[in-house]
PDB file of C-alpha atoms in Angstrom:
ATOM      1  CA  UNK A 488      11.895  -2.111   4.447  1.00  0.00           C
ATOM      2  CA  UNK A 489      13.254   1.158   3.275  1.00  0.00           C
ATOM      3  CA  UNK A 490      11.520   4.556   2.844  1.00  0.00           C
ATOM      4  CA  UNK A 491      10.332   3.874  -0.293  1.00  0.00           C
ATOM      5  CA  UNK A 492       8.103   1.503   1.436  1.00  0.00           C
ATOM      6  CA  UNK A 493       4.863   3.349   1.315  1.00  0.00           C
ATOM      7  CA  UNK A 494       4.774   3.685  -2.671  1.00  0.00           C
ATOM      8  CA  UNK A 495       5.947   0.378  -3.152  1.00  0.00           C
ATOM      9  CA  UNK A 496       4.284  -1.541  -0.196  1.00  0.00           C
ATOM     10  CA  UNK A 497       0.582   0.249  -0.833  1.00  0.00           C
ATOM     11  CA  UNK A 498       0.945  -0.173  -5.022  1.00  0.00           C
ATOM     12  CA  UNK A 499       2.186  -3.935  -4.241  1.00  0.00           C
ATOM     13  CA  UNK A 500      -0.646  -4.771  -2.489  1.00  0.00           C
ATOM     14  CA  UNK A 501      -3.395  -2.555  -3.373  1.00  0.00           C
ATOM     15  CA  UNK A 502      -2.597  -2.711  -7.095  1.00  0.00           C
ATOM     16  CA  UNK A 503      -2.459  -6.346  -6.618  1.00  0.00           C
ATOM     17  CA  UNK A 504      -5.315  -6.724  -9.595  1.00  0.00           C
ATOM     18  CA  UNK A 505      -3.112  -5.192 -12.099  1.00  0.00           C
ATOM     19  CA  UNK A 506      -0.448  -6.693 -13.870  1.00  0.00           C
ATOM     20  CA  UNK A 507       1.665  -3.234 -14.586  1.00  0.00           C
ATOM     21  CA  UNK A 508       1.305   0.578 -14.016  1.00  0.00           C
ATOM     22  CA  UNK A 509      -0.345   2.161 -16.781  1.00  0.00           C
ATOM     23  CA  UNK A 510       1.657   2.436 -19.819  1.00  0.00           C
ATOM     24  CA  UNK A 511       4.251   5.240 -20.372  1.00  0.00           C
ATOM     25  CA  UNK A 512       2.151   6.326 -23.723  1.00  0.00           C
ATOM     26  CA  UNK A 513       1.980   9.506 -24.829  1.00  0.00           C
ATOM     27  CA  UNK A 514      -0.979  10.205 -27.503  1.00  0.00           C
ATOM     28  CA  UNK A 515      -0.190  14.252 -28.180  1.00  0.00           C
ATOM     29  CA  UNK A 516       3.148  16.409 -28.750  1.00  0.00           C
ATOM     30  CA  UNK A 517       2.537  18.058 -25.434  1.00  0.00           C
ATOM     31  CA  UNK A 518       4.531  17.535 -22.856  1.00  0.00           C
ATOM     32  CA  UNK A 519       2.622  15.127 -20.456  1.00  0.00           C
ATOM     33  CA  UNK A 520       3.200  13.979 -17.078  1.00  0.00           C
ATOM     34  CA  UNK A 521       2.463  10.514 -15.706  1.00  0.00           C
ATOM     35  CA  UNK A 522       2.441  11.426 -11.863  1.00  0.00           C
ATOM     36  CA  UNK A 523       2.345   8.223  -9.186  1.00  0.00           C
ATOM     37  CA  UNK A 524       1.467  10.059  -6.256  1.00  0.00           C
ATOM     38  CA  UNK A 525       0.371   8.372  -2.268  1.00  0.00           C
ATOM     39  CA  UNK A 526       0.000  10.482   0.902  1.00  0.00           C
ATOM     40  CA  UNK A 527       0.831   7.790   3.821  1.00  0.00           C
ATOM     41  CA  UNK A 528      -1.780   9.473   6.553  1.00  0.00           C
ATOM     42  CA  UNK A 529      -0.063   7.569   9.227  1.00  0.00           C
ATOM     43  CA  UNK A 530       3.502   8.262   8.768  1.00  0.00           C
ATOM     44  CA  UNK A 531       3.021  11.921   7.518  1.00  0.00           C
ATOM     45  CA  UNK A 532       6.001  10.828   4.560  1.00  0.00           C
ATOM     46  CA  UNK A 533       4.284  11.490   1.313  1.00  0.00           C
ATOM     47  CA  UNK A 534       5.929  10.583  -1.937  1.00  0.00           C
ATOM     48  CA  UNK A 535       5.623  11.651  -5.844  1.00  0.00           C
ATOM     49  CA  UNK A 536       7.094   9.662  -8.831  1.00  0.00           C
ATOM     50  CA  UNK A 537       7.171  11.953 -11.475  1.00  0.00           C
ATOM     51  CA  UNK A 538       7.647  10.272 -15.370  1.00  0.00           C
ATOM     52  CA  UNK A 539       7.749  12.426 -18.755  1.00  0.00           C
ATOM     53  CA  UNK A 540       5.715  10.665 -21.557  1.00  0.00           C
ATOM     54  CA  UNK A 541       7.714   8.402 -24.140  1.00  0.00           C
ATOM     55  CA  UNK A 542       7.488   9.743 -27.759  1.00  0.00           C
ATOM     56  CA  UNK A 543       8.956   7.229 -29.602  1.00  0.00           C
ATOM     57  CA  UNK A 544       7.273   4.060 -30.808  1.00  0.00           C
ATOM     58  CA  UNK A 545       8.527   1.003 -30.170  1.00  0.00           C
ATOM     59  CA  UNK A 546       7.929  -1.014 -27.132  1.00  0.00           C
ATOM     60  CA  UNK A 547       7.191   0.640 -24.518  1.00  0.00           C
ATOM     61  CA  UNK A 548       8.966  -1.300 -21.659  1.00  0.00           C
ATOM     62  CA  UNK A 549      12.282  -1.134 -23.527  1.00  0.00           C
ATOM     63  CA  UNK A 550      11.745   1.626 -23.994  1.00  0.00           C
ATOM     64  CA  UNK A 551      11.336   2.206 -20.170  1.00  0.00           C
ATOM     65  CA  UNK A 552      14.583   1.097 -19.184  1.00  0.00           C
ATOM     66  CA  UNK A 553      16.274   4.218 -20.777  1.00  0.00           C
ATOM     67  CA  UNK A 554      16.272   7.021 -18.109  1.00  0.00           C
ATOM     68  CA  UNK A 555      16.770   9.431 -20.172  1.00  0.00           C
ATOM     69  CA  UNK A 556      13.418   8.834 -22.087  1.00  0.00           C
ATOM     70  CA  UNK A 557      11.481   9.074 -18.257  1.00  0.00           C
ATOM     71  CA  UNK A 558      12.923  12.157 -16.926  1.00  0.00           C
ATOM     72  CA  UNK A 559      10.858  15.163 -17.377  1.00  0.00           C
ATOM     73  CA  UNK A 560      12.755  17.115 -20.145  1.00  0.00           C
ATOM     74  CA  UNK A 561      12.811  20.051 -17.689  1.00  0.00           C
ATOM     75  CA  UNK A 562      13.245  20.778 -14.331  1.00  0.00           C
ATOM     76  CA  UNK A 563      10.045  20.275 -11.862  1.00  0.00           C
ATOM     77  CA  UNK A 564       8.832  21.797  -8.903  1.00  0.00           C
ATOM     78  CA  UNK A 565       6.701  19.445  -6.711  1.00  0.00           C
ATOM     79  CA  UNK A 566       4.569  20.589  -4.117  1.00  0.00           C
ATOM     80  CA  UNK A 567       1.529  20.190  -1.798  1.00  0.00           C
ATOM     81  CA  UNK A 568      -1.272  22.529  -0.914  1.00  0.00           C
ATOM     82  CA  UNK A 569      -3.373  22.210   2.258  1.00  0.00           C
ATOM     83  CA  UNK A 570      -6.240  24.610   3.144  1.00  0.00           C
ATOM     84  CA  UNK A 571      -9.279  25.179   5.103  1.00  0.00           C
ATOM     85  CA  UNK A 572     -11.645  27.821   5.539  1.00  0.00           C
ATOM     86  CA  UNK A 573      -8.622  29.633   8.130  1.00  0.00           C
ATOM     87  CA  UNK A 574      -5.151  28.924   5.823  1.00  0.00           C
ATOM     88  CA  UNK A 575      -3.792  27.954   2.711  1.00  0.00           C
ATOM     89  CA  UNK A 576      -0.496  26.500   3.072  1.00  0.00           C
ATOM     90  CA  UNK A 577       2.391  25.563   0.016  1.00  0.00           C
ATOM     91  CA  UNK A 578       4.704  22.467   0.833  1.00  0.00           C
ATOM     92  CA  UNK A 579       7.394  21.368  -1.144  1.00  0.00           C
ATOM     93  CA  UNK A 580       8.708  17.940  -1.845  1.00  0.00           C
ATOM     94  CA  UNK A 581      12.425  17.319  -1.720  1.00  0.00           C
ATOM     95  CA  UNK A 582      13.955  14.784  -4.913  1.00  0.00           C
ATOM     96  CA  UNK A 583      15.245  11.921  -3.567  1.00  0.00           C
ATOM     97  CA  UNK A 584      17.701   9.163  -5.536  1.00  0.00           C
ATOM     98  CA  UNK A 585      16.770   5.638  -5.145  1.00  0.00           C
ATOM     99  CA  UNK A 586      18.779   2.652  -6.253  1.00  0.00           C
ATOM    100  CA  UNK A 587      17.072  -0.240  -8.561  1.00  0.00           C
ATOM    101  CA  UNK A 588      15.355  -2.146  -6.957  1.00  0.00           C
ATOM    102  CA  UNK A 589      13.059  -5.433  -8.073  1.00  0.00           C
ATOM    103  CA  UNK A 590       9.434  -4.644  -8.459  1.00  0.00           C
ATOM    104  CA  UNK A 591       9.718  -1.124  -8.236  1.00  0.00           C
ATOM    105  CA  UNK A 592      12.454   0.414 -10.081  1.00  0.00           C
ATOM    106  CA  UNK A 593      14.372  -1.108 -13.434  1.00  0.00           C
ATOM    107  CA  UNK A 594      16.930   1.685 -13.539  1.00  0.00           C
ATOM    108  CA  UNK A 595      20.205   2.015 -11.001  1.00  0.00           C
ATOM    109  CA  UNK A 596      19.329   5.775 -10.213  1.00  0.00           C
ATOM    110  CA  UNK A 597      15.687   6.727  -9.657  1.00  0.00           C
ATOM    111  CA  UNK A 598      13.973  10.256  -8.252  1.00  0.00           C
ATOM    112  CA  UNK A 599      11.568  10.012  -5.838  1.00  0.00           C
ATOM    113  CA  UNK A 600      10.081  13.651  -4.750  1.00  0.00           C
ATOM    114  CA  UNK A 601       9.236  13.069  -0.719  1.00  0.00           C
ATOM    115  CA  UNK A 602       8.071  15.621   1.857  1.00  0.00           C
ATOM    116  CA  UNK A 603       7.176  14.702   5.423  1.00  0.00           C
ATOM    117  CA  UNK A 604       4.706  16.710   7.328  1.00  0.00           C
ATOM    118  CA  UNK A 605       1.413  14.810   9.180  1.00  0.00           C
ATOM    119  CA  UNK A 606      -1.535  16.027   7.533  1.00  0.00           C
ATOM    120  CA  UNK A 607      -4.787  16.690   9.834  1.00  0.00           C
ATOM    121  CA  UNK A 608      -8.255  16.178  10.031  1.00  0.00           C
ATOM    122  CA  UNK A 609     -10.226  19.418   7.640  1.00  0.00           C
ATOM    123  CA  UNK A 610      -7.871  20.459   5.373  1.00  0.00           C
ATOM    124  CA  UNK A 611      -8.011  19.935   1.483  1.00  0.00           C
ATOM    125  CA  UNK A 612      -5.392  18.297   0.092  1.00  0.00           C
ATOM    126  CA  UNK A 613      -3.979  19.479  -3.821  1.00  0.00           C
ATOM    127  CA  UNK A 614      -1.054  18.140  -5.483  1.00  0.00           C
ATOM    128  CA  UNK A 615       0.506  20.506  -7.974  1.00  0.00           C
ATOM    129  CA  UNK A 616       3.790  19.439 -10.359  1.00  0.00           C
ATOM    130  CA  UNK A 617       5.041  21.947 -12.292  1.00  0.00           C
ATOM    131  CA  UNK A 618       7.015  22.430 -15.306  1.00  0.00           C
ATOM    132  CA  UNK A 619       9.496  25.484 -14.811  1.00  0.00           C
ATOM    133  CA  UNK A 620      10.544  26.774 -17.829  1.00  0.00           C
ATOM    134  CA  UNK A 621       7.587  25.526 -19.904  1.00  0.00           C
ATOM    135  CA  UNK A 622       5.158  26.731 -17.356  1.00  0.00           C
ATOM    136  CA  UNK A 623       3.394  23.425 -17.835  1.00  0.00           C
ATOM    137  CA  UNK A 624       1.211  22.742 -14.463  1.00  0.00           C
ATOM    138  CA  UNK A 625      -0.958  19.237 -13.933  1.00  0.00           C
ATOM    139  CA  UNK A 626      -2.760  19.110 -10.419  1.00  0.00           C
ATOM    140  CA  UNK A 627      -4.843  16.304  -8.536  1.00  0.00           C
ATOM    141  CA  UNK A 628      -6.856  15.717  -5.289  1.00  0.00           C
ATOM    142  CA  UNK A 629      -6.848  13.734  -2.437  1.00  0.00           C
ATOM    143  CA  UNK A 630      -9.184  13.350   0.762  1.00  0.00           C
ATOM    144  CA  UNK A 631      -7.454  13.243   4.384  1.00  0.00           C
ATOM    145  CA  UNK A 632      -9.019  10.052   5.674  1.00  0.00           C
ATOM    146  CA  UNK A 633      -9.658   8.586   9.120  1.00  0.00           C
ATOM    147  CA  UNK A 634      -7.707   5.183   9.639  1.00  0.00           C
ATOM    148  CA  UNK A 635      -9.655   2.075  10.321  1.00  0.00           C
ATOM    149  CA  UNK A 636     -10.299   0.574  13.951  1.00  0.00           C
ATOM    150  CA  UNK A 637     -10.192  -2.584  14.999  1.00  0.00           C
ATOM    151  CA  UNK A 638     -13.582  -3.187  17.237  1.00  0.00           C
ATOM    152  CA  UNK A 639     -12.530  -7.157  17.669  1.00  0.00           C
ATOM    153  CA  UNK A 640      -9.923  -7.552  18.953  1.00  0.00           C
ATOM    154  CA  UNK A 641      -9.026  -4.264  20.650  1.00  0.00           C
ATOM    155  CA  UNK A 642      -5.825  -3.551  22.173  1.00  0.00           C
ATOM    156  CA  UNK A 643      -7.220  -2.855  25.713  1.00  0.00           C
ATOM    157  CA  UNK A 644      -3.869  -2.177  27.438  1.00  0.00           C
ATOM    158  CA  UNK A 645      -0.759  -1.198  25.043  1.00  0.00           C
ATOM    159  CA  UNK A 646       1.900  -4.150  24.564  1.00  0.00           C
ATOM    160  CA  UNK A 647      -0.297  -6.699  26.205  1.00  0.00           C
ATOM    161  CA  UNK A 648      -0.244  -9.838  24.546  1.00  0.00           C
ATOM    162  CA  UNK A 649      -4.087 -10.906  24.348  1.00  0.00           C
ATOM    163  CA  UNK A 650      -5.086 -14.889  23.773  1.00  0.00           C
ATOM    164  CA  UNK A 651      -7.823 -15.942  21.771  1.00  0.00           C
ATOM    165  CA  UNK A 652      -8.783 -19.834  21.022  1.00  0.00           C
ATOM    166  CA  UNK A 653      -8.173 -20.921  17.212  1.00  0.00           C
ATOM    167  CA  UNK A 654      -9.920 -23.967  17.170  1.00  0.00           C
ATOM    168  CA  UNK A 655     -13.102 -23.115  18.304  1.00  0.00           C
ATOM    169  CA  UNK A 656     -15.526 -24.436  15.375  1.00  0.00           C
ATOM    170  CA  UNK A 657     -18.407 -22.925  16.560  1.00  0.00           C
ATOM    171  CA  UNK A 658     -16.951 -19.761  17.761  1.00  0.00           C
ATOM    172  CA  UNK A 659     -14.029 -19.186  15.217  1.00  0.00           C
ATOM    173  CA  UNK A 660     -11.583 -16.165  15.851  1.00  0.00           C
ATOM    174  CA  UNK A 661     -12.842 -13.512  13.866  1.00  0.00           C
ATOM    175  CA  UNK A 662     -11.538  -9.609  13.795  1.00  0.00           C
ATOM    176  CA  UNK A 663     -14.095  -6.479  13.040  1.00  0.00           C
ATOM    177  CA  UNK A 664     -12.831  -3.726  11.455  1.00  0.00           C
ATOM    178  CA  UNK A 665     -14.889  -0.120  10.977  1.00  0.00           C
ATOM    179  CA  UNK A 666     -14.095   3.094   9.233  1.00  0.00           C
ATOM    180  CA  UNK A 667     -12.896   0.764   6.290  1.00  0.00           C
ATOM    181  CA  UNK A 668     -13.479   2.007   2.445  1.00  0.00           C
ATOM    182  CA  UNK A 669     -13.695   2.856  -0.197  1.00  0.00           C
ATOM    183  CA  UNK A 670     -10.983   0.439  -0.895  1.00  0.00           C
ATOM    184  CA  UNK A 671      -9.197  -2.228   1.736  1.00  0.00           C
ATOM    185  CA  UNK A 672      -7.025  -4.385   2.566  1.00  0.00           C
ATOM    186  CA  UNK A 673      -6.036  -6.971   5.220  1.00  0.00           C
ATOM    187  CA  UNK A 674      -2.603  -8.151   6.108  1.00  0.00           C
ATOM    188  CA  UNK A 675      -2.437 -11.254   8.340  1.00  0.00           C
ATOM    189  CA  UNK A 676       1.428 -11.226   9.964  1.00  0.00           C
ATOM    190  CA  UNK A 677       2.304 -14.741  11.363  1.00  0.00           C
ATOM    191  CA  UNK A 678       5.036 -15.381  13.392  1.00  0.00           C
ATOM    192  CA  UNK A 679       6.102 -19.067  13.984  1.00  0.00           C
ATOM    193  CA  UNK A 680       8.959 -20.921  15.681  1.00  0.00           C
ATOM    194  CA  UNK A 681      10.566 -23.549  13.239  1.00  0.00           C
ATOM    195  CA  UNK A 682      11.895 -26.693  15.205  1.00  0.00           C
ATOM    196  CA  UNK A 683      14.217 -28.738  13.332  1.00  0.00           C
ATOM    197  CA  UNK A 684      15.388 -31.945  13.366  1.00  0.00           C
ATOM    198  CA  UNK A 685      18.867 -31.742  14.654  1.00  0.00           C
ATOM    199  CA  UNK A 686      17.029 -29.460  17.459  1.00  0.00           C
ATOM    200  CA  UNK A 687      17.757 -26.209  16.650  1.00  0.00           C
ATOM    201  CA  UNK A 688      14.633 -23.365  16.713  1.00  0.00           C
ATOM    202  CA  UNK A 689      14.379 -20.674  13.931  1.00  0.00           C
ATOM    203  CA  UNK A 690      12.094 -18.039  14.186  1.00  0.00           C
ATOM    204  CA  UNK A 691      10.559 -17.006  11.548  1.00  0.00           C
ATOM    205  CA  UNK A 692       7.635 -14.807   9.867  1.00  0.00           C
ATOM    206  CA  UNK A 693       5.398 -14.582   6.848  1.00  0.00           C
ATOM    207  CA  UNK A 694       2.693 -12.101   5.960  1.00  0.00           C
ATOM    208  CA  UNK A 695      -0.826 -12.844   3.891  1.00  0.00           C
ATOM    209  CA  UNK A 696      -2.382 -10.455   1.831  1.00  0.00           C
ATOM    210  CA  UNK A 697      -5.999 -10.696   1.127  1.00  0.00           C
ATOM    211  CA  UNK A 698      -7.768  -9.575  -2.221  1.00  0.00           C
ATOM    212  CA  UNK A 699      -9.042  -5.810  -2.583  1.00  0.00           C
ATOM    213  CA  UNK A 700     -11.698  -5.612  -0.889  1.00  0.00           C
ATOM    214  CA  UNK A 701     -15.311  -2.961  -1.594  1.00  0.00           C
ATOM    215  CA  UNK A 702     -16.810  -2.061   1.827  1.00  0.00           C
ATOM    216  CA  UNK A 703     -20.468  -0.647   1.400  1.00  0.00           C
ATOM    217  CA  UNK A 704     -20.750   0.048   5.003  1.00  0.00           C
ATOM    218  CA  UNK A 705     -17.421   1.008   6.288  1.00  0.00           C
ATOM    219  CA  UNK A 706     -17.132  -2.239   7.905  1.00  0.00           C
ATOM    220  CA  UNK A 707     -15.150  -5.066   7.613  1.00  0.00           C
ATOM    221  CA  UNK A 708     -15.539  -8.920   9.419  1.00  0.00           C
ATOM    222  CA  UNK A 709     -13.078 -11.300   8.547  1.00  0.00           C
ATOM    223  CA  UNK A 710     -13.853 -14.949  10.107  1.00  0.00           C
ATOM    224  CA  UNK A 711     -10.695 -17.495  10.647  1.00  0.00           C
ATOM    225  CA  UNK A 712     -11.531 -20.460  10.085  1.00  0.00           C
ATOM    226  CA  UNK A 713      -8.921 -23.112  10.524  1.00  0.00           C
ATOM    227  CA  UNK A 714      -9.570 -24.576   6.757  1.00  0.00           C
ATOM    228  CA  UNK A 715      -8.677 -20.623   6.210  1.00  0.00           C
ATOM    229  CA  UNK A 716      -5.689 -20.542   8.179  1.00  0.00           C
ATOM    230  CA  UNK A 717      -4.152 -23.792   6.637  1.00  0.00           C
ATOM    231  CA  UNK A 718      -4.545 -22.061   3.126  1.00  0.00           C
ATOM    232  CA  UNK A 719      -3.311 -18.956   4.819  1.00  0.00           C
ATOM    233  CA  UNK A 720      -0.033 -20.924   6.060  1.00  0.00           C
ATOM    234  CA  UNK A 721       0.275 -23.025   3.045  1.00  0.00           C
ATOM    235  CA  UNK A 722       0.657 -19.629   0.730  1.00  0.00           C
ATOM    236  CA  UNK A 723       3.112 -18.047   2.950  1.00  0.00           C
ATOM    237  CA  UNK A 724       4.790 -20.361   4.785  1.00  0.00           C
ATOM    238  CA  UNK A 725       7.209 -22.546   2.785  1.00  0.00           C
ATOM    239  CA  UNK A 726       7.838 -26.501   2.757  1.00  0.00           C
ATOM    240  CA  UNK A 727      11.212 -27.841   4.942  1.00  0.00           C
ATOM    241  CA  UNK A 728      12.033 -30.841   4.730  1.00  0.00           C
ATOM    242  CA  UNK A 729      14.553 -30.259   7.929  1.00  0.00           C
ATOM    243  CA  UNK A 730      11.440 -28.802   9.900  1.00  0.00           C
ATOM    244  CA  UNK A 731      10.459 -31.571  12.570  1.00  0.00           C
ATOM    245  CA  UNK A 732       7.306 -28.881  13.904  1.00  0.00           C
ATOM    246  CA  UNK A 733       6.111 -25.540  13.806  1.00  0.00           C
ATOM    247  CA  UNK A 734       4.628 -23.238  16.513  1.00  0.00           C
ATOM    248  CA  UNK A 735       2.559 -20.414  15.980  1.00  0.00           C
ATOM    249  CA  UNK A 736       2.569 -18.127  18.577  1.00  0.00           C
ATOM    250  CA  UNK A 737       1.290 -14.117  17.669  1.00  0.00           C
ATOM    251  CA  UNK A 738      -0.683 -12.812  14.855  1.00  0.00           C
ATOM    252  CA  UNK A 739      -0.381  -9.229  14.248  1.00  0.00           C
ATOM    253  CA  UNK A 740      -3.257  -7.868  11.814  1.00  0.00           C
ATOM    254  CA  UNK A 741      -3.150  -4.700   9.524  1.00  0.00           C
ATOM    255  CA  UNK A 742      -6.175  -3.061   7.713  1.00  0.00           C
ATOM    256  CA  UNK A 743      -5.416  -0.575   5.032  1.00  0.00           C
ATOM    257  CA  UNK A 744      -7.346   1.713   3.636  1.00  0.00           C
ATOM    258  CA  UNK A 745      -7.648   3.388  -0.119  1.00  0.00           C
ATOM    259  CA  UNK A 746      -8.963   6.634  -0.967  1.00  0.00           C
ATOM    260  CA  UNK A 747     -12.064   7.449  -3.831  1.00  0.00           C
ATOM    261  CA  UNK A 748      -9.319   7.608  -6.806  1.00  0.00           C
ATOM    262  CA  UNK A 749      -7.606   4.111  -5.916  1.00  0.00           C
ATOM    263  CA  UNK A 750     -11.023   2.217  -5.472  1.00  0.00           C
ATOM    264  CA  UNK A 751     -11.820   3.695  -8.819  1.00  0.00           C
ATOM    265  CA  UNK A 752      -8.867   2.391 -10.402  1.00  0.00           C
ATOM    266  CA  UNK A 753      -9.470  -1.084  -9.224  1.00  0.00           C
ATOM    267  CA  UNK A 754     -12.666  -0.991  -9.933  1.00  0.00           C
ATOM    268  CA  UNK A 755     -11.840   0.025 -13.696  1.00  0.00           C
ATOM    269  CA  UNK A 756      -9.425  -2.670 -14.225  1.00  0.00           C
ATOM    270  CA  UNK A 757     -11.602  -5.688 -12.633  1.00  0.00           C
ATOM    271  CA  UNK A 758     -14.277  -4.538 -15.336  1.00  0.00           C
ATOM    272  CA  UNK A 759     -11.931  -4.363 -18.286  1.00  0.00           C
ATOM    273  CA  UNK A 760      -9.714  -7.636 -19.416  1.00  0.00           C
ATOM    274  CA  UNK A 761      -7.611  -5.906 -21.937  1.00  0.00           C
ATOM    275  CA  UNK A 762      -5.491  -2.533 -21.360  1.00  0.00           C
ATOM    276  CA  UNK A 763      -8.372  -0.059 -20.856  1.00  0.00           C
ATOM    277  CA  UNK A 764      -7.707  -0.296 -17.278  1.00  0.00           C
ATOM    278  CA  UNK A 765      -4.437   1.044 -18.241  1.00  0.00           C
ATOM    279  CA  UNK A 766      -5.189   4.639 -18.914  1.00  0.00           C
ATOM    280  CA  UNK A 767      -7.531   5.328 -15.975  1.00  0.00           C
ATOM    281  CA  UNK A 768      -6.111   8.767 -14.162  1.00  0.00           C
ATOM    282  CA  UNK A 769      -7.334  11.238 -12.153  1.00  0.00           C
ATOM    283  CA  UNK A 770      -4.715  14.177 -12.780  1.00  0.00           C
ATOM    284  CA  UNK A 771      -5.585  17.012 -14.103  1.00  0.00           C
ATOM    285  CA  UNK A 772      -3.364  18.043 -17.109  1.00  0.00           C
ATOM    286  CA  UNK A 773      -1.591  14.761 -16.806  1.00  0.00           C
ATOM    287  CA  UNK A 774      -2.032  11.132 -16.269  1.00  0.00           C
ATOM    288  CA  UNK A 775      -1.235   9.067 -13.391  1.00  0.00           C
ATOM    289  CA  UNK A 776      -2.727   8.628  -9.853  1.00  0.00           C
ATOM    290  CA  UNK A 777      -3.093  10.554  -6.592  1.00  0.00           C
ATOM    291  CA  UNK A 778      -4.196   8.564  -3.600  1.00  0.00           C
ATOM    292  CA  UNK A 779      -4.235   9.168   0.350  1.00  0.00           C
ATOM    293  CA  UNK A 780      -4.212   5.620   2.031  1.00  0.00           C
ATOM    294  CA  UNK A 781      -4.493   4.911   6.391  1.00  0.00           C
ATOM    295  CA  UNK A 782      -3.730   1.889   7.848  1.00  0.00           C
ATOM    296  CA  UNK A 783      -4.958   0.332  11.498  1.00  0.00           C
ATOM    297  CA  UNK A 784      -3.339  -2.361  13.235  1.00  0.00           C
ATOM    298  CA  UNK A 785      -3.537  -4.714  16.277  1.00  0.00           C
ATOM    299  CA  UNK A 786      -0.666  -6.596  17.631  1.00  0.00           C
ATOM    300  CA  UNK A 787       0.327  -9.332  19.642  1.00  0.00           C
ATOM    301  CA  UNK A 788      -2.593 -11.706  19.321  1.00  0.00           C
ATOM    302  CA  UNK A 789      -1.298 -15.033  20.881  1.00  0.00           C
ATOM    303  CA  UNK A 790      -3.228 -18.077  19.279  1.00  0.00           C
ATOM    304  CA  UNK A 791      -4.738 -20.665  22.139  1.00  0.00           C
ATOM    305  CA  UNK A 792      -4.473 -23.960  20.327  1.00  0.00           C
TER     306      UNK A 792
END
């Protein structure tokens, strides 16, 4: 996965609900801003996608395919501001080309402002894209965010592969997550060993995403029931006819976690059928969204069969 992965992983998944990003529209003369904005608290690489408005009518996703109708008509200065009650720093994002690429970009050359620096724990976090000959400024939010923990299982020694019984009915596997919300997610990573006929072994993997999912408490229990796990392995894990037997043999689980703006956003379009949910945005002077996300993770979970 490249390094575009944390804008294009988090929307993937997170934005699951929605069909498309909001629509390139622009209702006013003005020279809007659609800013797609995610601070990855984990990694410390945070990345902007900055679009200018389309003013022509037509269909808009035609109309998308045209670069020159998406770049800002003027040069842009993207940055970040952190402060507490100490400091007020200014950090600036460096543009980036990306190639096409299916489900995230539709043309060959595309500008991705990035800046890496690991955020910490009491600062505010401001976005700020600016316009600089027009002098035209939009600005957003976002909270820092403490990453979820796994409470069961834990990883009580690093790199240890635990085991855990699957086919316990009465006392299914189950994880417990905490520090979850306002908006998660959780990625179930199978590996498996694919025996086939003619005896050779392939190993292979597949990953599961769950549905968005609302904590009110800021904690998460996921039970794995084996009718759960066949419909897990039957989404991700496809039919071979040259497969004589598969073995599972680790799980690896993920939790990721959405700030305020991204909840919101779901929230808006699980309400809303038609394209309201569209035009939600929580930039100032613009439209788009600006979202922190965290992730927590344990690894090597060995299935007892």
């Amino acid at each position: 996965m490249n390094r575009f992965s944390i804008c294009l992983f988090v929307v993937a998944l997170l934005l699951s609900a929605c069909e498309t990003e909001p629509q390139l529209m622009n209702p006013d003369a003005d020279p809007t801003m659609f800013v797609f904005a995610c601070l990855d608290l984990n990694s410390g690489k945070h990345q902007v996608r900055v679009r200018q408005a389309i003013q022509e009518e037509g269909d808009v996703r035609v109309s998308a395919q045209n670069p020159e109708l998406i770049l800002p008509l003027e040069p842009i200065r993207v940055s970040l501001i952190i402060r507490n009650n100490q400091s007020s720093d200014t950090l600036y994002f460096d543009p980036l080309v990306y190639p096409k690429e299916e489900g995230a970009f539709s043309s060959e050359q595309n500008i991705i402002h990035e800046l890496e620096f690991q955020i910490q724990p009491g600062y505010e976090i401001s976005l700020l894209v600016e316009g600089l000959i027009s002098g035209y400024k939009c600005t957003a939010r976002a909270p820092y965010m403490k990453p979820p923990v796994f409470t069961y299982p834990r990883n009580w020694y690093q790199w240890t592969v635990q085991e855990y019984r699957f086919t316990n009915i009465d006392e299914p596997f189950h994880v417990s997550i905490t520090s979850m919300g306002p908006v998660c997610k959780l990625l179930t990573e199978i590996k498996y060993l694919d025996v086939l006929k003619n005896g050779d072994t392939i190993y292979q993997k597949a990953v599961f995403a769950g549905n968005p999912y609302f904590p009110f408490s800021g904690t998460y229990n996921k039970v794995f029931e084996l009718s759960y796990l066949f419909n897990i392995f039957n989404a991700v894990i496809p039919d071979n006819p040259e497969v004589k037997y598969r073995k599972f043999y680790r799980f690896h689980f993920k939790a990721w976690k959405g700030s305020g703006a991204l909840a919101e956003y779901l929230h808006f379009g699980q309400r809303h059928t038609d394209n309201r949910k569209l035009y939600f945005s929580n930039i100032n002077g613009g439209y788009g969204l600006f979202y922190s996300c965290c992730y927590g993770e344990i690894n090597d979970i060995a299935p007892l069969w």
